[in-house]
Amino acid sequence: MRVAPTVTLTSEERSELSRIVASRLSSVRLSLRARMILLAAEGLQNKEIAERLGVDRLQVARWRKRYLEHRLSGIERDLPRGAPPVKVDVARLVELTTQSKPEAMTHWSTRRMAAELGVSAASVSRHWRKHGLKPHLLRGFKVSRDPHFVEKLEDIVGLYMSPPEHALVLCVDEKSQVQALDRTQPGLPLKKGRAETMTHDYKRNGTTTLFAALNVLDGQVIGQCQQRHTHVEWLKFLKKIDRQTPRDKALHLIADNYATHKHPVVQAWLDKHPRIHMHFTPTSASWLNMVERFFRDITTQRLRRGVFTSVPELIQAIEGYIDHHNTHPKPFIWTKTARDILQKVIRANSHLSSKQNATLH
């Protein structure tokens, strides 16, 4: 017959356990456990105590053992459930995320990093958020190598932040090869519990080129769709801008370095219209042209998910969007100074130079 370990109590311990049993302030669980220990100290076996108190024998054995190991503190509270929490080596987590890549892969995922560190994916995600790490994202960039970058930057940002008096500042560009895409099968509309559907394949029904001029002051847009985007179409659009703007205002047009914008025929026409002043963005710096922001809006809000069975239908949709935009225009506000932008470019060039030197060595 298995005999339970003997429990021997000092007078102080017996008095404390008796006080717990008698007190109305003691929890039911603690009072029951104290009664188990007092009966065990009287020499009763676990089975006898269990029968007397109406509990399971294993429960009595568990609390007898804990009291022998930790005395009163062993029965005052339950042991924590589940496995003990695993501490994350945050320094190693950040180092692995920023300084290394998983084998045969380009970037870490939460589960891959969790397996590497032996922690949960939720812990990895929590610490990535805390440290602002997003290895699943990739952002493109291009630092301009234009030798006149500083002069062009200061010129254009100056127009945005301190526009000249009695003049209009227009950001002009063309969005070329806008496709009239039709889907091969009709999609399903949005409904509760289901997203809108659209086939991944499509039919091409031709293209058009959108020429647009964004008024920096009020956000109004002058638009025109044309079949091509040569200097002929560009000149045609310049003439439209000239017609639709007040004659008593000088025009400062911000455009990119596309060869069409500097064609000799265009230059000859500009010489005959001295109120129009051209300002060209640096090479690889089209982000300086605020009309690109309008192109993003029309792409995401009207073109990307649109279905067009013909080019005229596409042109009608573009013109309708511009008309709607002009009913309640909202200008884009430029906030960065030329100095702020230049400091970022200098830092980028510094990092690129250090990377290139490290590669050479």
Short mmCIF file of C-alpha atoms in Angstrom, two decimals:
data_model
loop_
_atom_site.label_atom_id
_atom_site.label_comp_id
_atom_site.label_asym_id
_atom_site.label_seq_id
_atom_site.Cartn_x
_atom_site.Cartn_y
_atom_site.Cartn_z
CA MET A 1 0.00 0.00 0.00
CA ARG A 2 1.36 3.41 -1.00
CA VAL A 3 1.80 5.73 1.99
CA ALA A 4 1.58 9.52 1.58
CA PRO A 5 4.48 11.68 2.84
CA THR A 6 4.12 12.75 6.42
CA VAL A 7 3.17 16.36 7.11
CA THR A 8 4.63 17.84 10.30
CA LEU A 9 3.44 21.25 11.42
CA THR A 10 4.92 23.69 13.86
CA SER A 11 2.57 25.34 16.32
CA GLU A 12 2.71 28.58 14.32
CA GLU A 13 1.83 26.78 11.08
CA ARG A 14 -1.03 24.87 12.68
CA SER A 15 -2.37 28.07 14.19
CA GLU A 16 -2.19 29.90 10.81
CA LEU A 17 -3.94 27.05 8.96
CA SER A 18 -6.65 26.89 11.62
CA ARG A 19 -7.16 30.64 11.37
CA ILE A 20 -7.60 30.33 7.56
CA VAL A 21 -10.19 27.56 8.01
CA ALA A 22 -12.16 29.54 10.60
CA SER A 23 -12.03 32.92 8.87
CA ARG A 24 -14.99 34.04 6.76
CA LEU A 25 -12.63 36.21 4.73
CA SER A 26 -10.69 33.22 3.40
CA SER A 27 -11.51 32.00 -0.09
CA VAL A 28 -13.29 28.66 -0.38
CA ARG A 29 -10.34 27.16 -2.24
CA LEU A 30 -7.74 28.24 0.30
CA SER A 31 -9.90 27.11 3.21
CA LEU A 32 -10.34 23.69 1.63
CA ARG A 33 -6.61 23.32 1.03
CA ALA A 34 -5.83 24.32 4.64
CA ARG A 35 -8.26 21.66 5.90
CA MET A 36 -6.48 19.07 3.74
CA ILE A 37 -3.12 19.95 5.29
CA LEU A 38 -4.50 19.88 8.86
CA LEU A 39 -6.01 16.42 8.28
CA ALA A 40 -2.77 15.25 6.69
CA ALA A 41 -0.88 16.46 9.77
CA GLU A 42 -3.18 14.26 11.88
CA GLY A 43 -1.85 11.24 9.98
CA LEU A 44 -4.75 10.63 7.57
CA GLN A 45 -3.94 9.26 4.12
CA ASN A 46 -4.97 10.99 0.90
CA LYS A 47 -7.86 8.62 0.24
CA GLU A 48 -9.31 9.16 3.71
CA ILE A 49 -9.01 12.95 3.40
CA ALA A 50 -10.65 12.86 -0.02
CA GLU A 51 -13.59 10.85 1.29
CA ARG A 52 -14.04 13.13 4.28
CA LEU A 53 -13.91 16.39 2.24
CA GLY A 54 -15.65 15.07 -0.88
CA VAL A 55 -12.78 15.78 -3.27
CA ASP A 56 -10.55 13.75 -5.56
CA ARG A 57 -7.64 11.80 -4.06
CA LEU A 58 -5.20 13.22 -6.64
CA GLN A 59 -6.20 16.73 -5.64
CA VAL A 60 -5.31 15.98 -2.01
CA ALA A 61 -1.98 14.47 -3.08
CA ARG A 62 -1.16 17.53 -5.19
CA TRP A 63 -1.72 20.03 -2.36
CA ARG A 64 0.08 17.83 0.20
CA LYS A 65 3.11 17.80 -2.10
CA ARG A 66 3.03 21.55 -2.72
CA TYR A 67 2.75 22.29 1.00
CA LEU A 68 5.74 20.10 1.75
CA GLU A 69 7.76 21.90 -0.94
CA HIS A 70 6.74 25.53 -0.37
CA ARG A 71 4.78 25.48 2.93
CA LEU A 72 1.92 28.03 3.09
CA SER A 73 2.90 29.89 -0.09
CA GLY A 74 2.51 26.61 -2.00
CA ILE A 75 -1.25 26.43 -1.40
CA GLU A 76 -2.11 30.14 -1.46
CA ARG A 77 -2.29 30.37 -5.27
CA ASP A 78 -2.53 28.13 -8.32
CA LEU A 79 0.46 27.53 -10.53
CA PRO A 80 0.31 29.41 -13.85
CA ARG A 81 -1.32 27.38 -16.58
CA GLY A 82 0.39 26.47 -19.83
CA ALA A 83 4.02 26.69 -20.73
CA PRO A 84 6.09 29.51 -19.25
CA PRO A 85 6.30 32.56 -21.55
CA VAL A 86 9.19 32.56 -23.96
CA LYS A 87 11.23 35.76 -23.88
CA VAL A 88 12.13 37.27 -27.23
CA ASP A 89 15.72 38.33 -27.84
CA VAL A 90 14.70 41.68 -29.28
CA ALA A 91 18.23 42.77 -30.17
CA ARG A 92 18.81 39.60 -32.20
CA LEU A 93 15.36 39.90 -33.79
CA VAL A 94 16.11 43.43 -35.01
CA GLU A 95 19.60 42.45 -36.15
CA LEU A 96 18.38 39.46 -38.16
CA THR A 97 15.57 41.49 -39.73
CA THR A 98 17.77 44.38 -40.83
CA GLN A 99 21.13 42.71 -41.44
CA SER A 100 20.33 39.28 -42.88
CA LYS A 101 18.01 37.32 -45.13
CA PRO A 102 16.60 33.81 -44.78
CA GLU A 103 18.29 31.10 -46.80
CA ALA A 104 17.34 31.16 -50.51
CA MET A 105 14.77 33.93 -49.91
CA THR A 106 14.64 37.70 -50.23
CA HIS A 107 13.02 38.74 -46.95
CA TRP A 108 11.75 37.52 -43.60
CA SER A 109 8.16 36.66 -42.77
CA THR A 110 6.73 36.51 -39.26
CA ARG A 111 6.50 32.71 -39.28
CA ARG A 112 9.95 32.25 -40.77
CA MET A 113 11.47 34.55 -38.16
CA ALA A 114 9.45 32.86 -35.40
CA ALA A 115 10.87 29.47 -36.41
CA GLU A 116 14.39 30.93 -36.43
CA LEU A 117 14.08 32.38 -32.91
CA GLY A 118 11.82 29.70 -31.41
CA VAL A 119 9.03 32.14 -30.50
CA SER A 120 5.50 32.76 -31.73
CA ALA A 121 4.70 34.61 -34.94
CA ALA A 122 2.53 37.02 -32.92
CA SER A 123 5.56 37.98 -30.80
CA VAL A 124 7.62 38.68 -33.92
CA SER A 125 4.81 40.78 -35.39
CA ARG A 126 4.43 42.75 -32.15
CA HIS A 127 8.12 43.64 -31.94
CA TRP A 128 8.29 44.49 -35.65
CA ARG A 129 5.44 46.96 -35.16
CA LYS A 130 7.13 48.41 -32.08
CA HIS A 131 10.38 49.02 -33.98
CA GLY A 132 8.72 50.13 -37.23
CA LEU A 133 10.07 47.17 -39.25
CA LYS A 134 8.13 46.10 -42.37
CA PRO A 135 10.22 43.53 -44.29
CA HIS A 136 7.22 42.61 -46.47
CA LEU A 137 7.19 46.10 -48.01
CA LEU A 138 9.52 47.32 -50.76
CA ARG A 139 9.61 50.91 -51.97
CA GLY A 140 11.17 51.99 -55.22
CA PHE A 141 13.41 55.03 -55.54
CA LYS A 142 15.67 56.82 -57.98
CA VAL A 143 18.10 59.57 -57.02
CA SER A 144 18.41 62.19 -59.73
CA ARG A 145 21.85 62.60 -61.32
CA ASP A 146 20.90 65.82 -63.08
CA PRO A 147 23.90 68.22 -62.87
CA HIS A 148 21.45 71.13 -62.48
CA PHE A 149 19.30 69.40 -59.88
CA VAL A 150 19.67 72.09 -57.20
CA GLU A 151 18.78 74.96 -59.53
CA LYS A 152 15.72 73.19 -60.94
CA LEU A 153 14.60 72.05 -57.48
CA GLU A 154 14.75 75.55 -56.03
CA ASP A 155 13.01 76.97 -59.09
CA ILE A 156 10.02 74.60 -58.98
CA VAL A 157 9.59 74.48 -55.20
CA GLY A 158 9.79 78.27 -55.20
CA LEU A 159 6.85 78.38 -57.64
CA TYR A 160 4.85 76.09 -55.35
CA MET A 161 5.53 77.87 -52.08
CA SER A 162 5.83 81.49 -53.31
CA PRO A 163 4.02 81.76 -56.64
CA PRO A 164 4.60 85.00 -58.59
CA GLU A 165 1.94 87.69 -58.62
CA HIS A 166 -0.36 88.13 -61.62
CA ALA A 167 0.60 84.67 -62.87
CA LEU A 168 -0.70 81.12 -62.96
CA VAL A 169 1.43 78.08 -62.13
CA LEU A 170 0.37 74.98 -64.08
CA CYS A 171 1.82 71.49 -63.73
CA VAL A 172 1.59 69.85 -67.16
CA ASP A 173 2.34 66.36 -68.40
CA GLU A 174 0.87 63.53 -70.44
CA LYS A 175 -0.31 60.11 -69.32
CA SER A 176 0.51 58.08 -72.39
CA GLN A 177 -0.92 54.80 -73.65
CA VAL A 178 -4.02 54.71 -71.47
CA GLN A 179 -5.64 51.43 -72.52
CA ALA A 180 -9.33 50.87 -73.16
CA LEU A 181 -9.62 47.46 -71.50
CA ASP A 182 -12.67 45.24 -71.63
CA ARG A 183 -12.98 42.10 -69.50
CA THR A 184 -13.50 38.68 -71.08
CA GLN A 185 -16.37 37.87 -68.70
CA PRO A 186 -18.76 40.07 -66.70
CA GLY A 187 -17.83 40.44 -63.03
CA LEU A 188 -20.05 40.21 -59.98
CA PRO A 189 -20.98 43.32 -57.98
CA LEU A 190 -20.00 44.00 -54.40
CA LYS A 191 -22.31 42.43 -51.80
CA LYS A 192 -22.26 41.56 -48.13
CA GLY A 193 -19.59 38.96 -47.48
CA ARG A 194 -18.14 39.12 -51.02
CA ALA A 195 -15.83 41.53 -52.79
CA GLU A 196 -16.48 42.82 -56.28
CA THR A 197 -15.04 40.44 -58.87
CA MET A 198 -13.26 41.06 -62.17
CA THR A 199 -11.51 38.66 -64.53
CA HIS A 200 -7.72 38.79 -64.57
CA ASP A 201 -7.60 38.67 -68.38
CA TYR A 202 -8.87 41.39 -70.69
CA LYS A 203 -9.33 42.56 -74.25
CA ARG A 204 -7.48 45.61 -75.57
CA ASN A 205 -9.62 48.03 -77.54
CA GLY A 206 -7.01 50.69 -78.30
CA THR A 207 -5.26 53.47 -76.40
CA THR A 208 -5.35 57.20 -75.87
CA THR A 209 -3.01 59.76 -74.31
CA LEU A 210 -4.25 62.16 -71.67
CA PHE A 211 -2.65 65.61 -71.60
CA ALA A 212 -3.37 67.45 -68.34
CA ALA A 213 -2.52 70.81 -66.77
CA LEU A 214 -3.11 71.18 -63.02
CA ASN A 215 -3.62 74.69 -61.66
CA VAL A 216 -1.56 74.81 -58.46
CA LEU A 217 -3.68 77.63 -57.04
CA ASP A 218 -7.14 76.05 -57.07
CA GLY A 219 -6.70 72.45 -58.32
CA GLN A 220 -8.57 72.99 -61.60
CA VAL A 221 -7.47 70.67 -64.42
CA ILE A 222 -7.35 71.36 -68.15
CA GLY A 223 -7.42 68.02 -69.96
CA GLN A 224 -7.30 66.76 -73.51
CA CYS A 225 -7.16 63.24 -74.94
CA GLN A 226 -5.21 62.67 -78.16
CA GLN A 227 -4.25 59.63 -80.15
CA ARG A 228 -0.48 60.16 -79.98
CA HIS A 229 1.99 62.11 -77.88
CA THR A 230 4.41 63.69 -80.33
CA HIS A 231 5.38 67.36 -80.45
CA VAL A 232 2.35 67.99 -82.67
CA GLU A 233 -0.09 66.88 -79.98
CA TRP A 234 1.93 68.66 -77.28
CA LEU A 235 1.77 71.92 -79.22
CA LYS A 236 -1.96 71.45 -79.73
CA PHE A 237 -2.38 71.10 -75.97
CA LEU A 238 -0.26 74.21 -75.30
CA LYS A 239 -2.55 76.18 -77.59
CA LYS A 240 -5.56 74.92 -75.63
CA ILE A 241 -3.95 76.07 -72.38
CA ASP A 242 -3.28 79.45 -73.96
CA ARG A 243 -6.93 79.77 -75.00
CA GLN A 244 -8.45 78.67 -71.68
CA THR A 245 -6.40 80.85 -69.33
CA PRO A 246 -6.77 84.61 -68.75
CA ARG A 247 -4.79 86.62 -71.24
CA ASP A 248 -3.58 89.09 -68.63
CA LYS A 249 -1.86 86.35 -66.60
CA ALA A 250 1.63 85.06 -67.13
CA LEU A 251 1.81 81.25 -67.31
CA HIS A 252 4.51 79.22 -65.59
CA LEU A 253 4.36 75.65 -66.87
CA ILE A 254 6.16 72.87 -64.98
CA ALA A 255 6.98 69.90 -67.23
CA ASP A 256 9.47 67.05 -67.40
CA ASN A 257 12.47 66.68 -69.72
CA TYR A 258 10.65 64.66 -72.36
CA ALA A 259 12.14 65.49 -75.78
CA THR A 260 8.69 66.36 -77.16
CA HIS A 261 8.50 69.30 -74.75
CA LYS A 262 11.68 70.80 -76.19
CA HIS A 263 11.08 70.20 -79.90
CA PRO A 264 12.26 73.08 -82.14
CA VAL A 265 8.72 73.64 -83.42
CA VAL A 266 7.49 73.94 -79.85
CA GLN A 267 10.34 76.27 -78.96
CA ALA A 268 9.51 78.49 -81.94
CA TRP A 269 5.88 78.73 -80.82
CA LEU A 270 6.92 79.54 -77.24
CA ASP A 271 9.14 82.34 -78.50
CA LYS A 272 6.05 83.92 -80.06
CA HIS A 273 4.13 83.63 -76.77
CA PRO A 274 6.36 85.28 -74.16
CA ARG A 275 3.72 85.04 -71.41
CA ILE A 276 4.40 81.29 -71.20
CA HIS A 277 7.48 80.34 -69.17
CA MET A 278 8.67 76.72 -69.08
CA HIS A 279 10.22 75.15 -65.96
CA PHE A 280 11.61 71.63 -66.36
CA THR A 281 11.92 69.09 -63.57
CA PRO A 282 15.31 67.43 -63.03
CA THR A 283 15.99 64.11 -64.71
CA SER A 284 14.45 61.17 -62.78
CA ALA A 285 12.49 63.58 -60.57
CA SER A 286 8.97 63.56 -61.99
CA TRP A 287 7.72 63.49 -58.36
CA LEU A 288 8.32 67.24 -58.37
CA ASN A 289 5.46 67.64 -60.84
CA MET A 290 2.19 67.76 -58.88
CA VAL A 291 0.10 66.69 -61.87
CA GLU A 292 1.46 63.18 -61.24
CA ARG A 293 -0.65 63.17 -58.08
CA PHE A 294 -3.74 63.87 -60.19
CA PHE A 295 -2.76 61.04 -62.56
CA ARG A 296 -2.64 58.69 -59.60
CA ASP A 297 -6.11 59.74 -58.52
CA ILE A 298 -7.71 59.25 -61.93
CA THR A 299 -5.97 55.88 -62.29
CA THR A 300 -7.16 54.47 -58.97
CA GLN A 301 -10.59 56.08 -58.94
CA ARG A 302 -11.67 55.74 -62.58
CA LEU A 303 -9.35 53.82 -64.89
CA ARG A 304 -7.89 50.76 -63.14
CA ARG A 305 -11.22 49.09 -62.38
CA GLY A 306 -13.07 50.51 -65.35
CA VAL A 307 -14.41 48.46 -68.27
CA PHE A 308 -14.21 50.17 -71.69
CA THR A 309 -15.37 48.58 -74.92
CA SER A 310 -13.87 51.30 -77.14
CA VAL A 311 -11.50 54.26 -77.12
CA PRO A 312 -14.37 56.82 -77.37
CA GLU A 313 -15.92 55.26 -74.27
CA LEU A 314 -12.59 55.57 -72.47
CA ILE A 315 -12.21 59.21 -73.52
CA GLN A 316 -15.75 59.94 -72.36
CA ALA A 317 -14.94 58.44 -68.95
CA ILE A 318 -11.75 60.52 -68.63
CA GLU A 319 -13.49 63.74 -69.62
CA GLY A 320 -16.36 62.97 -67.24
CA TYR A 321 -13.91 62.47 -64.37
CA ILE A 322 -12.16 65.77 -65.12
CA ASP A 323 -15.48 67.64 -65.32
CA HIS A 324 -16.56 66.16 -62.00
CA HIS A 325 -13.17 67.02 -60.46
CA ASN A 326 -13.46 70.64 -61.63
CA THR A 327 -16.88 71.12 -60.03
CA HIS A 328 -15.28 70.89 -56.57
CA PRO A 329 -11.52 71.14 -57.13
CA LYS A 330 -9.12 70.75 -54.25
CA PRO A 331 -5.52 71.90 -54.65
CA PHE A 332 -2.59 69.79 -53.53
CA ILE A 333 -0.52 71.62 -50.91
CA TRP A 334 3.26 71.44 -51.22
CA THR A 335 4.88 71.52 -47.76
CA LYS A 336 8.54 70.52 -48.16
CA THR A 337 11.08 73.28 -48.70
CA ALA A 338 13.89 72.94 -51.20
CA ARG A 339 16.33 72.73 -48.29
CA ASP A 340 14.47 69.80 -46.71
CA ILE A 341 14.40 67.92 -50.01
CA LEU A 342 18.05 68.64 -50.71
CA GLN A 343 19.07 67.28 -47.31
CA LYS A 344 17.26 64.01 -48.05
CA VAL A 345 18.94 63.76 -51.45
CA ILE A 346 22.35 64.38 -49.87
CA ARG A 347 21.72 61.59 -47.34
CA ALA A 348 20.58 59.24 -50.10
CA ASN A 349 23.68 59.96 -52.18
CA SER A 350 25.86 59.41 -49.13
CA HIS A 351 24.30 55.99 -48.46
CA LEU A 352 24.54 55.03 -52.13
CA SER A 353 28.22 56.02 -52.24
CA SER A 354 29.00 53.96 -49.15
CA LYS A 355 27.21 50.95 -50.63
CA GLN A 356 29.08 51.29 -53.93
CA ASN A 357 32.44 51.62 -52.14
CA ALA A 358 31.69 48.55 -50.04
CA THR A 359 30.91 46.62 -53.21
CA LEU A 360 34.17 47.69 -54.85
CA HIS A 361 36.19 46.60 -51.82
#
